Coordinates of C-alpha atoms in Angstrom, one line a residue:
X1 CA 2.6 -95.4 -27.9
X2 CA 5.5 -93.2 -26.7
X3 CA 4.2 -89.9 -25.4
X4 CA 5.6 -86.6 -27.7
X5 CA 5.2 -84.6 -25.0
X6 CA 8.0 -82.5 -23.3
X7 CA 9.4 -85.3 -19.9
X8 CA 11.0 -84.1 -16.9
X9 CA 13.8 -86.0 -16.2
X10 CA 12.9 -87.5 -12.8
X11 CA 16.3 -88.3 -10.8
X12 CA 15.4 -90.3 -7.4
X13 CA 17.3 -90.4 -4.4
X14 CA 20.7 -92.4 -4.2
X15 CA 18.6 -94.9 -1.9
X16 CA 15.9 -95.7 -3.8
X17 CA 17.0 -98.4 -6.6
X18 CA 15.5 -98.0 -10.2
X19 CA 13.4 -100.6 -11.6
X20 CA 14.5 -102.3 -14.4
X21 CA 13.1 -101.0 -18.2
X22 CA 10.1 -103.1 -18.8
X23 CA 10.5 -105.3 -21.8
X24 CA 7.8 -105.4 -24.4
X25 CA 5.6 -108.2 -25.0
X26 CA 3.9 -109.4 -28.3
X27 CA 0.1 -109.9 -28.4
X28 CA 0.9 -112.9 -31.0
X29 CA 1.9 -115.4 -28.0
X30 CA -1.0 -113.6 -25.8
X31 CA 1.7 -111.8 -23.7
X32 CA 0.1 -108.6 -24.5
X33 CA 0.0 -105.6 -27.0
X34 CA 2.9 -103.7 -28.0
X35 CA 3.7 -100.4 -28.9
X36 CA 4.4 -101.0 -32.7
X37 CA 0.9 -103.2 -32.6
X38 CA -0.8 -100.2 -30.9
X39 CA 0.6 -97.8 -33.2
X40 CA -0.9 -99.7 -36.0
X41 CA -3.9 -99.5 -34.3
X42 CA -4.3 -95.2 -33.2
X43 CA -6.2 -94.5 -36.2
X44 CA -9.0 -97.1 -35.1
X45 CA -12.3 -95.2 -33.1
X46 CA -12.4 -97.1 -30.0
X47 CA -14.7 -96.7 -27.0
X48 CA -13.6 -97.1 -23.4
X49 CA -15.1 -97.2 -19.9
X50 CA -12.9 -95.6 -17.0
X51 CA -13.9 -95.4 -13.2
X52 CA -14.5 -92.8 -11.3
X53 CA -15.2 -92.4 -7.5
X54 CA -18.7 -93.2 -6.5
X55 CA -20.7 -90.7 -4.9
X56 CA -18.6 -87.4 -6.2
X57 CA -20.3 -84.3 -6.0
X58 CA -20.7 -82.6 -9.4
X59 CA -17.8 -80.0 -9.4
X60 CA -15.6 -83.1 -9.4
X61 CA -17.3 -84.8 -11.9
X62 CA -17.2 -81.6 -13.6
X63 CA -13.6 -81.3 -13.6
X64 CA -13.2 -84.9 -15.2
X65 CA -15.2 -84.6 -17.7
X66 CA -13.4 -81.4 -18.7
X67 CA -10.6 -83.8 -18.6
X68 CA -12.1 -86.3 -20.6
X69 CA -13.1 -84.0 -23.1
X70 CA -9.5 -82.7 -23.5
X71 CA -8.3 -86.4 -23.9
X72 CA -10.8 -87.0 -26.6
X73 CA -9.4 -83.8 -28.4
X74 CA -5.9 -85.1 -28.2
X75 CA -7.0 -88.7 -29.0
X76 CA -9.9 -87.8 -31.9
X77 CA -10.0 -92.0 -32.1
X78 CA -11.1 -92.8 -28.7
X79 CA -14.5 -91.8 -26.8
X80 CA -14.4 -92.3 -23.0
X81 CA -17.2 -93.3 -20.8
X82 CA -17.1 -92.7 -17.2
X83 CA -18.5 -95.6 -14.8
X84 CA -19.0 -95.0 -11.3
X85 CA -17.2 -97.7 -9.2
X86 CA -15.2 -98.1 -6.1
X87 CA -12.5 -100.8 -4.8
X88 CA -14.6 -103.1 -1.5
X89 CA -12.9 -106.4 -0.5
X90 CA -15.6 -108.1 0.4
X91 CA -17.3 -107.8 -3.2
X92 CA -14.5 -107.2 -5.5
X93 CA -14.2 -111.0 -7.0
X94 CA -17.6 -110.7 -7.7
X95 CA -17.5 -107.9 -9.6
X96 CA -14.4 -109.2 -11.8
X97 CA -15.9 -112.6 -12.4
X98 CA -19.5 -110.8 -12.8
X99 CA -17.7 -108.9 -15.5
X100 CA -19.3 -105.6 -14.6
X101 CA -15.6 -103.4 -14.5
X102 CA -14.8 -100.7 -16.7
X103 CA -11.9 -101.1 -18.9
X104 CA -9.8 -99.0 -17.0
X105 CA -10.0 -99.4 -13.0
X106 CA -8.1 -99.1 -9.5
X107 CA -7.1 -101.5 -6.8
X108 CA -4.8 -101.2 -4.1
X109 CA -1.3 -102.4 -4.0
X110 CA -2.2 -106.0 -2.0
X111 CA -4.2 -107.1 -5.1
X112 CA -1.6 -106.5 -7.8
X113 CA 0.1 -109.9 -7.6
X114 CA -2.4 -112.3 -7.4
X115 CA -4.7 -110.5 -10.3
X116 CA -1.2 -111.1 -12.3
X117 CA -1.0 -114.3 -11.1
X118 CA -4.6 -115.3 -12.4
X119 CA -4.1 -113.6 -15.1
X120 CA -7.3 -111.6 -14.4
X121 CA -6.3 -108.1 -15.8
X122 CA -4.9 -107.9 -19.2
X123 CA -1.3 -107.6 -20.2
X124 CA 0.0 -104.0 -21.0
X125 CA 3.4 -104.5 -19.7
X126 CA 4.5 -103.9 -23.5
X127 CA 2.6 -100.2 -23.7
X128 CA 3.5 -99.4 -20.5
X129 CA 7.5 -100.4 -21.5
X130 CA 7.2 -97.0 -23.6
X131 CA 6.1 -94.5 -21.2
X132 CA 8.9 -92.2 -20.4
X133 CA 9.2 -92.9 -17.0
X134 CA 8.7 -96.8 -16.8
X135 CA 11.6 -97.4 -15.0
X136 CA 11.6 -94.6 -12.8
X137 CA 9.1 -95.8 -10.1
X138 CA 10.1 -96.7 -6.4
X139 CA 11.2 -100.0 -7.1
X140 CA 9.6 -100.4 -3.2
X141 CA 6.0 -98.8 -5.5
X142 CA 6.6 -100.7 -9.1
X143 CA 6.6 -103.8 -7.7
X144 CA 3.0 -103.8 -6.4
X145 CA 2.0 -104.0 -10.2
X146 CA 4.7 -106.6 -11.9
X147 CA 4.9 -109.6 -13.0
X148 CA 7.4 -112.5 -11.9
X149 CA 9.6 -111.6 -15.2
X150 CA 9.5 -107.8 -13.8
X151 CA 6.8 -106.6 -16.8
X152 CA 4.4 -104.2 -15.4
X153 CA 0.8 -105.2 -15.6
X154 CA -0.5 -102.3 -13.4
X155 CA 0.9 -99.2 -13.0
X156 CA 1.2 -97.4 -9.5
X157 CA -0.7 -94.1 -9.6
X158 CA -0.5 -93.4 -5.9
X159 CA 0.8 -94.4 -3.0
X160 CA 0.2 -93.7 0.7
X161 CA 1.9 -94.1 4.4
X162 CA -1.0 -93.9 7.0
X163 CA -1.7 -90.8 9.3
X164 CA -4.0 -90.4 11.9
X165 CA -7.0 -87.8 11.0
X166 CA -7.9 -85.6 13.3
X167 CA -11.0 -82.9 13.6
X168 CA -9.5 -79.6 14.3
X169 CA -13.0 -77.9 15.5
X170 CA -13.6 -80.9 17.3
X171 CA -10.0 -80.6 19.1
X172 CA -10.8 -76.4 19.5
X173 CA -13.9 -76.8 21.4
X174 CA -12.4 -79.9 23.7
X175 CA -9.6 -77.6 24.7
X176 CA -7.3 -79.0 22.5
X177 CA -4.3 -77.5 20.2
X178 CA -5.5 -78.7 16.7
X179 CA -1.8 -77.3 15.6
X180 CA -0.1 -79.8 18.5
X181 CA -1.9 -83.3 17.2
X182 CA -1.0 -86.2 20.0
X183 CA 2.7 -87.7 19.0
X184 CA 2.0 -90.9 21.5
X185 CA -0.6 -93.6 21.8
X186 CA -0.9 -92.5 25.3
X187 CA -1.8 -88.7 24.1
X188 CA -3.7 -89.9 21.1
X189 CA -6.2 -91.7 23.9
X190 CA -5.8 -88.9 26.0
X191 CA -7.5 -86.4 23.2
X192 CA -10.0 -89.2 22.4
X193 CA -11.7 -89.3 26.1
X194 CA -11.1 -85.4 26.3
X195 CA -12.9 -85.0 22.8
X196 CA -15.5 -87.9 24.3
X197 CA -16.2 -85.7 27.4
X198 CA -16.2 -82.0 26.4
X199 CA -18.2 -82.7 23.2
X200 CA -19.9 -85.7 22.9
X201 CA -18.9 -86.7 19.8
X202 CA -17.0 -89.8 18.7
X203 CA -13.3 -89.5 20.3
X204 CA -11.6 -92.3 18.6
X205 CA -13.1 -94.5 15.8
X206 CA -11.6 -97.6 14.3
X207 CA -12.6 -99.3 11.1
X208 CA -14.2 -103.4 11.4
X209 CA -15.6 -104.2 8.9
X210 CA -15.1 -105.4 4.7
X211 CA -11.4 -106.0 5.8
X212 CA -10.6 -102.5 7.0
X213 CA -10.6 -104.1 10.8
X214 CA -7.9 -106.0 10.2
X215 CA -6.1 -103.3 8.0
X216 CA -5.8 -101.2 10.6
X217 CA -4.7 -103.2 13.4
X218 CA -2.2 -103.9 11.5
X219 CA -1.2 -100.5 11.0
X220 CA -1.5 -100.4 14.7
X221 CA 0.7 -103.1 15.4
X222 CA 3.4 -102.0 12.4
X223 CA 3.4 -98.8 14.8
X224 CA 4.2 -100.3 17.6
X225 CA 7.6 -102.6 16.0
X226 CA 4.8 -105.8 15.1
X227 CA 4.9 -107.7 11.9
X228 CA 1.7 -109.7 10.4
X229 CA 3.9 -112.1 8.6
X230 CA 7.7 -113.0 8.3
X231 CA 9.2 -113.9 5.5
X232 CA 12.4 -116.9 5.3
X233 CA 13.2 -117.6 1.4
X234 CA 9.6 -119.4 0.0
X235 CA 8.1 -119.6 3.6
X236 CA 5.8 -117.2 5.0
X237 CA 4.6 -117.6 8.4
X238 CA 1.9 -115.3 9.7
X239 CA 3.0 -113.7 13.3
X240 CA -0.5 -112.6 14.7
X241 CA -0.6 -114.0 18.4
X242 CA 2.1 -111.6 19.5
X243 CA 2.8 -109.5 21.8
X244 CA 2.1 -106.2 19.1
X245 CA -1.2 -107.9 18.3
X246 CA -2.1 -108.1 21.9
X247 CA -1.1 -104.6 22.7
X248 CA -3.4 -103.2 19.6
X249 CA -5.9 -104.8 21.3
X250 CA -5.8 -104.5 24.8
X251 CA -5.3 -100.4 23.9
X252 CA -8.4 -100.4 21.6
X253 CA -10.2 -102.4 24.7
X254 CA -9.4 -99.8 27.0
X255 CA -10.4 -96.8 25.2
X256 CA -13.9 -98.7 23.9
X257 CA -14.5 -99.9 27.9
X258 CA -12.4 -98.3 30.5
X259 CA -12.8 -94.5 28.7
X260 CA -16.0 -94.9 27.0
X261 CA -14.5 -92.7 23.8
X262 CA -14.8 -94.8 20.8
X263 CA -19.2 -93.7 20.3
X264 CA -21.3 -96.5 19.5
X265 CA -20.8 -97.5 16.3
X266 CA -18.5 -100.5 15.5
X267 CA -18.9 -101.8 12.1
X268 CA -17.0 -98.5 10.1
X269 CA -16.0 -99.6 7.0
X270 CA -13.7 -96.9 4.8
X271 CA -16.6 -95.1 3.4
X272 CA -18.6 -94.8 6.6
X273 CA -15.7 -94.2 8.3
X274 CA -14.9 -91.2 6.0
X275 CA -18.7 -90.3 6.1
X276 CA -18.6 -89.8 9.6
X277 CA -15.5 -88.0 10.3
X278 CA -16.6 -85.8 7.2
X279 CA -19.9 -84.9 9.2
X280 CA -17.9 -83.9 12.2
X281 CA -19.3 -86.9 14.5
X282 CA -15.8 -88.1 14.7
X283 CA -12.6 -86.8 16.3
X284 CA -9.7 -89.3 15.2
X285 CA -9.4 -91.9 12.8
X286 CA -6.8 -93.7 11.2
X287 CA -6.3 -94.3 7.5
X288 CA -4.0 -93.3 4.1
X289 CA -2.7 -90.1 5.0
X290 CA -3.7 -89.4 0.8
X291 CA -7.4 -89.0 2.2
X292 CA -8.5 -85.2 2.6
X293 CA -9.7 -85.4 -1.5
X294 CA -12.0 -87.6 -0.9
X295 CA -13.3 -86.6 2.7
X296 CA -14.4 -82.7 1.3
X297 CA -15.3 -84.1 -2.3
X298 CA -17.3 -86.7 -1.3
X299 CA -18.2 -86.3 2.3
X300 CA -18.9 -82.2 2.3
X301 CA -16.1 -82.1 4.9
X302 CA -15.3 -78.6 5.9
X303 CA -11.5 -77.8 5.1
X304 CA -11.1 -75.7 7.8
X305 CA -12.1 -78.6 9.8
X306 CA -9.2 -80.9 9.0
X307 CA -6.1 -81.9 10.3
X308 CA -3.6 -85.2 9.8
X309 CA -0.3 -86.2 11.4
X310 CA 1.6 -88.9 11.1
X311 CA 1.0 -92.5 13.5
X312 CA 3.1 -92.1 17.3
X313 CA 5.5 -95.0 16.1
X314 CA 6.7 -96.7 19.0
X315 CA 9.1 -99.9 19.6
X316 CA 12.6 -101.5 18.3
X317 CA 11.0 -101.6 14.6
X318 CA 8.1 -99.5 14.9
X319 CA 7.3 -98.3 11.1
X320 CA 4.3 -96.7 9.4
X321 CA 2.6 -99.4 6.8
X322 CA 2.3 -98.3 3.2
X323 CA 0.7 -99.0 0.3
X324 CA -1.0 -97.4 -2.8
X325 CA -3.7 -97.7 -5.7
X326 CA -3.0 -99.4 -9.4
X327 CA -4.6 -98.2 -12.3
X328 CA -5.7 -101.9 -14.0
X329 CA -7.1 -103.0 -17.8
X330 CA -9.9 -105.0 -17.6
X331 CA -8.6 -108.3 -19.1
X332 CA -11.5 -108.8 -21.6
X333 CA -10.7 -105.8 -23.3
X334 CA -9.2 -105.9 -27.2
X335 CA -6.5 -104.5 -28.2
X336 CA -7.5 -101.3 -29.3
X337 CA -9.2 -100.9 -26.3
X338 CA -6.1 -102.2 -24.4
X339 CA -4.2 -99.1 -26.4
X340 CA -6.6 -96.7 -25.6
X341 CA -6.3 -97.4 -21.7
X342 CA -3.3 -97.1 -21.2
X343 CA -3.4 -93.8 -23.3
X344 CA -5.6 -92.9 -20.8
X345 CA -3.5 -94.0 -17.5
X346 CA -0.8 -91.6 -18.8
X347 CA -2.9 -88.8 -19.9
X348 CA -5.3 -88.8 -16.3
X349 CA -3.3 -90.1 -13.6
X350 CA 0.5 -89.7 -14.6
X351 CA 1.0 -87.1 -16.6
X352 CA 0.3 -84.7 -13.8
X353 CA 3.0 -86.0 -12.0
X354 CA 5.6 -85.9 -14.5
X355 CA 5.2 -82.8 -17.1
X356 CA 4.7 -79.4 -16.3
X357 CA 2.2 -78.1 -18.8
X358 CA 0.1 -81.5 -17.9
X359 CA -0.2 -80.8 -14.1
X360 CA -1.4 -77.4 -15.0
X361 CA -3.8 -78.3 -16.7
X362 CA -5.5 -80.8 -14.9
X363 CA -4.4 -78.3 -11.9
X364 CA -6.8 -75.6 -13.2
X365 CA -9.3 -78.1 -14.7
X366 CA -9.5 -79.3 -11.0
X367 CA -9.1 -75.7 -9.7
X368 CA -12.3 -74.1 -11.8
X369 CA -14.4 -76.7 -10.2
X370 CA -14.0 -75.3 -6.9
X371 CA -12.1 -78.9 -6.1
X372 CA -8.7 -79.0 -4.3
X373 CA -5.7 -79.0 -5.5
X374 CA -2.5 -79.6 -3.9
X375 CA -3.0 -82.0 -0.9
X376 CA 0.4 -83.4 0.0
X377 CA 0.2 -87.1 -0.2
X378 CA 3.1 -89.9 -0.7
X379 CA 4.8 -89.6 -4.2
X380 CA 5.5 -92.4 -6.6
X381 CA 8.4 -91.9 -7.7
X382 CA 10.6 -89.8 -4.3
X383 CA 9.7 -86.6 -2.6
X384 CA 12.2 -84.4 -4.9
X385 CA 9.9 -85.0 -7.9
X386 CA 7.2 -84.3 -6.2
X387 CA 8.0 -81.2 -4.3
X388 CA 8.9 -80.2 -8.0
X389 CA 5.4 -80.9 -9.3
X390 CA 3.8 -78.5 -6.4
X391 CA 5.9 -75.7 -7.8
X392 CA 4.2 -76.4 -11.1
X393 CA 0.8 -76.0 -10.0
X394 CA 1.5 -73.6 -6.8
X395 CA -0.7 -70.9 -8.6
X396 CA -3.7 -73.6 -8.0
X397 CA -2.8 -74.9 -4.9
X398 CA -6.4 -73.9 -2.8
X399 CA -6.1 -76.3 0.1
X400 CA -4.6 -75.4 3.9
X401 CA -1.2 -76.8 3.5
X402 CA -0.4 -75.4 7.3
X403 CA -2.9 -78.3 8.7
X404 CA -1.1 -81.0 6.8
X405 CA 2.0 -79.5 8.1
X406 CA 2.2 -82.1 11.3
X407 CA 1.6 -85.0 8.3
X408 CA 3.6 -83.3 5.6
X409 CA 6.6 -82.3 7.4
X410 CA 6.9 -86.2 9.6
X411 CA 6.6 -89.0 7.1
X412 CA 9.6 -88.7 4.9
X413 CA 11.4 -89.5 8.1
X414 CA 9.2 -92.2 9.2
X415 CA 10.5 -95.4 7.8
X416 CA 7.9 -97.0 5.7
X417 CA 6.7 -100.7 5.3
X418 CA 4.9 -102.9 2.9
X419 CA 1.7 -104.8 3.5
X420 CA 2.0 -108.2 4.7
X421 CA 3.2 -110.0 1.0
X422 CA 1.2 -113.2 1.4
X423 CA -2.7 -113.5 1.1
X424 CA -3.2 -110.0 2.7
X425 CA -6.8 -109.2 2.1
X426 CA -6.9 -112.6 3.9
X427 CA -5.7 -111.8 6.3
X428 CA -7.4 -108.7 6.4
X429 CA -10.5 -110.5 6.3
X430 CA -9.8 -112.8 9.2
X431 CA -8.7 -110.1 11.4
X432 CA -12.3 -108.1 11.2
X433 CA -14.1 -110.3 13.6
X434 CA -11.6 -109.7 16.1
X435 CA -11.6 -106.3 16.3
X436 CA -15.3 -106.5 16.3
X437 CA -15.4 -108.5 19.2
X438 CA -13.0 -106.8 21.0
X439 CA -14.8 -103.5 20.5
X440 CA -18.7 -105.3 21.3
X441 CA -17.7 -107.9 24.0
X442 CA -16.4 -106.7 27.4
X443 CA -15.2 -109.7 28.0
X444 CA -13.7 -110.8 24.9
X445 CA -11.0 -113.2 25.4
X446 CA -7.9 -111.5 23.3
X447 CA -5.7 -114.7 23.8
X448 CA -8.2 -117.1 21.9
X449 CA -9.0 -114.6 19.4
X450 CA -5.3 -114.1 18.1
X451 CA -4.6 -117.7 18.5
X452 CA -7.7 -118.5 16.2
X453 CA -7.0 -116.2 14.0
X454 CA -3.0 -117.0 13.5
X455 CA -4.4 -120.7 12.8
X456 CA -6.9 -119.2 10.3
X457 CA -4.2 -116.7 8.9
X458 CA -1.5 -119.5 8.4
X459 CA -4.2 -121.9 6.7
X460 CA -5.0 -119.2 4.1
X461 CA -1.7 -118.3 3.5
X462 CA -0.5 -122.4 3.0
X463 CA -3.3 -122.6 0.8
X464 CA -2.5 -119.6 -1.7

């Protein structure tokens, strides 16, 4: 179903290549629905089930169902239920083979392929083929949610390079200039024992556990010019007993023993992670620099509180590691309902980034529920589109853009990299222990750990 609305034509930089216009498939060799089979199908009522954020306080639930209800007027066919539900590794197979997903739902960039793969989400590359913009995506983005043949079977609707959050109050009553965030390792441990000291709340805090440990040591390590895995044609080998891992360590090991600023908690996942620097206990984390919606929407974080800047980056090849979120179609769905979702992919999450009168009004839908509007975070498509998409809504725009300004203004010019390609929430997975026992075990033996775990890594990763 081709969209009638008004497009923007959205002209990328000169470096970023195009991806290639997505062919259609035909539901009749089970390759998927296309647009002349959903056509025949609009005048069908059809009911789907989209997620939402767990946990969202009731402005923002507000503001999508003011959405929804807008969608349902445009689209008098289709009634949309909203289901509560949010991405965790550690349970995510079991909700897909449980069969408890709504039709429509997120994951990030690192499961893309292998849901393809398995052919566990269902085939919309031939809808998705007549959006207006379906060849305009990063090709770096677009290929998080493609198939081998280049059809894409999830579509990007954000994307991220990670920043290191900081508590500005927190910073302001330890003596610290929340406008002057640290731009080293060395300052960022600095602030963390200073923060530690003066107030007694958390200083630094690092996630462990449900495969965020090993997401952001790896982060870590990407900053300081480490690799997970490398890449030679068809072999990957994973690279995690070197001497970027052992750095990440040893640094985290100093600041949890030697400066006592890292509090007493060491099993953060994301959400208690986010809980906790939203309650003020915690005066740096690191995590998607996208993050501020979900810390004052979901964890009554003060704005005025908040401040992100981009990761010290440090080393020959030091780079900030990237990734994103893919709006999926649950792969039991029927056609119509197939239709129907990826009506509402374009109408929710794209539109809003691509047509003026859209972003409006999901800008003041947003806006009217007191919600925030306007957070910079890592575009789709390149940063000339998007700075063209604030303009639209700049009459909204109700969060403190001068305390992203040390984030905002940095990570264009930060060279970005993809997750490790190869079995990543692996490898994820089989990092979490070591952080954990770096972070709980004074004497924890960083040597043996990394060399275990590069074994474990490389056996997962020959194994598919």
């Amino acid at each position: 179903m081709k969209s009638t609305r008004r497009t923007t034509a959205l002209a990328l930089a000169g470096a970023l290549s195009l991806s290639a216009t997505l062919a259609a498939c035909s539901s009749d060799d089970g390759e998927g629905v296309t647009a002349a089979e959903a056509e025949e199908m609009s005048d069908e009522p059809v009911t789907i089930q989209v997620a939402i954020d767990e946990g969202l306080e009731e402005g923002a639930v507000e503001a999508i169902n003011t959405r929804v209800d807008e969608f349902e007027s445009e689209h008098p066919n289709v009634t949309v239920e909203t289901q509560e539900y949010t991405w965790v590794g550690t349970t995510f197979a079991a909700d897909l083979a449980g069969g408890t997903l709504p039709d429509v739902f997120t994951v990030p960039f690192t499961d893309g392929r292998g849901l393809i793969e398995r052919e566990q989400i269902a085939d919309i590359s031939g809808l998705v083929a007549e959006l207006p913009y379906s060849g305009e995506f990063n090709e770096n983005v677009a290929v998080a949610g493609e198939a081998p043949d280049g059809g894409m079977w999830a579509v990007p609707i954000a994307a991220y390079g990670q920043g290191l959050h900081y508590n500005r109050s927190l910073f302001t009553e330890a003596g610290l200039d929340p406008d002057s965030p640290p731009t080293t390792w060395d300052e960022v441990r600095d602030a963390a024992a200073t923060i530690s000291e003066e107030t007694g709340a958390t200083g630094y805090a690092q996630m462990t556990a449900s495969n965020t440990g090993g997401w952001i040591l790896t982060t870590m390590v990407y900053a300081m010019g480490g690799r997970a895995e490398t890449v030679d044609a068809e072999t990957v080998t994973a690279t995690i007993d070197t001497p970027e891992y052992h750095q990440a360590l040893e640094y985290l090991q100093q600041m949890r023993w030697d400066d006592d600023s890292m509090g007493d908690e060491f099993l953060h996942d994301w959400g208690t992670s986010h809980a906790d620097f939203g309650a003020g206990k915690i005066g740096m984390f690191i995590s998607g620099g996208g993050d501020y919606g979900n810390l004052v929407t979901q964890n009554a974080m003060n704005p005025d509180d908040y401040g992100v800047t981009v990761l010290p980056l440090e080393g020959d090849d030091g780079a900030v590691l990237g990734g994103g979120t893919l709006a999926a179609v649950n792969a039991k769905a029927t056609d119509a309902e197939q239709a129907a979702a990826v009506e509402w992919i374009d109408f929710f999450y794209m539109e809003k980034l691509t047509d003026p009168d859209a972003a409006v009004a999901d800008a003041r839908a947003v806006a009217d529920q007191g919600q925030p509007v306007g957070a910079p975070i890592l575009p789709v498509f390149d940063q000339a589109t998007y700075d063209e998409s604030q303009e639209w809504i700049a009459d909204y725009i109700n969060v403190p853009l001068e305390q992203f300004a040390p984030y905002s203004d940095n990570i264009y010019d930060q060279p970005l990299q993809p997750e490790p390609p190869a079995s990543t929430q692996d490898l994820y997975a089989a990092l979490d222990p070591v952080v954990q026992a770096v972070l709980t075990d004074e004497n924890a033996d960083v040597d043996a750990l990394l060399a275990d775990a590069e074994a474990n890594v490389q056996n997962l990763i020959d194994r598919g």
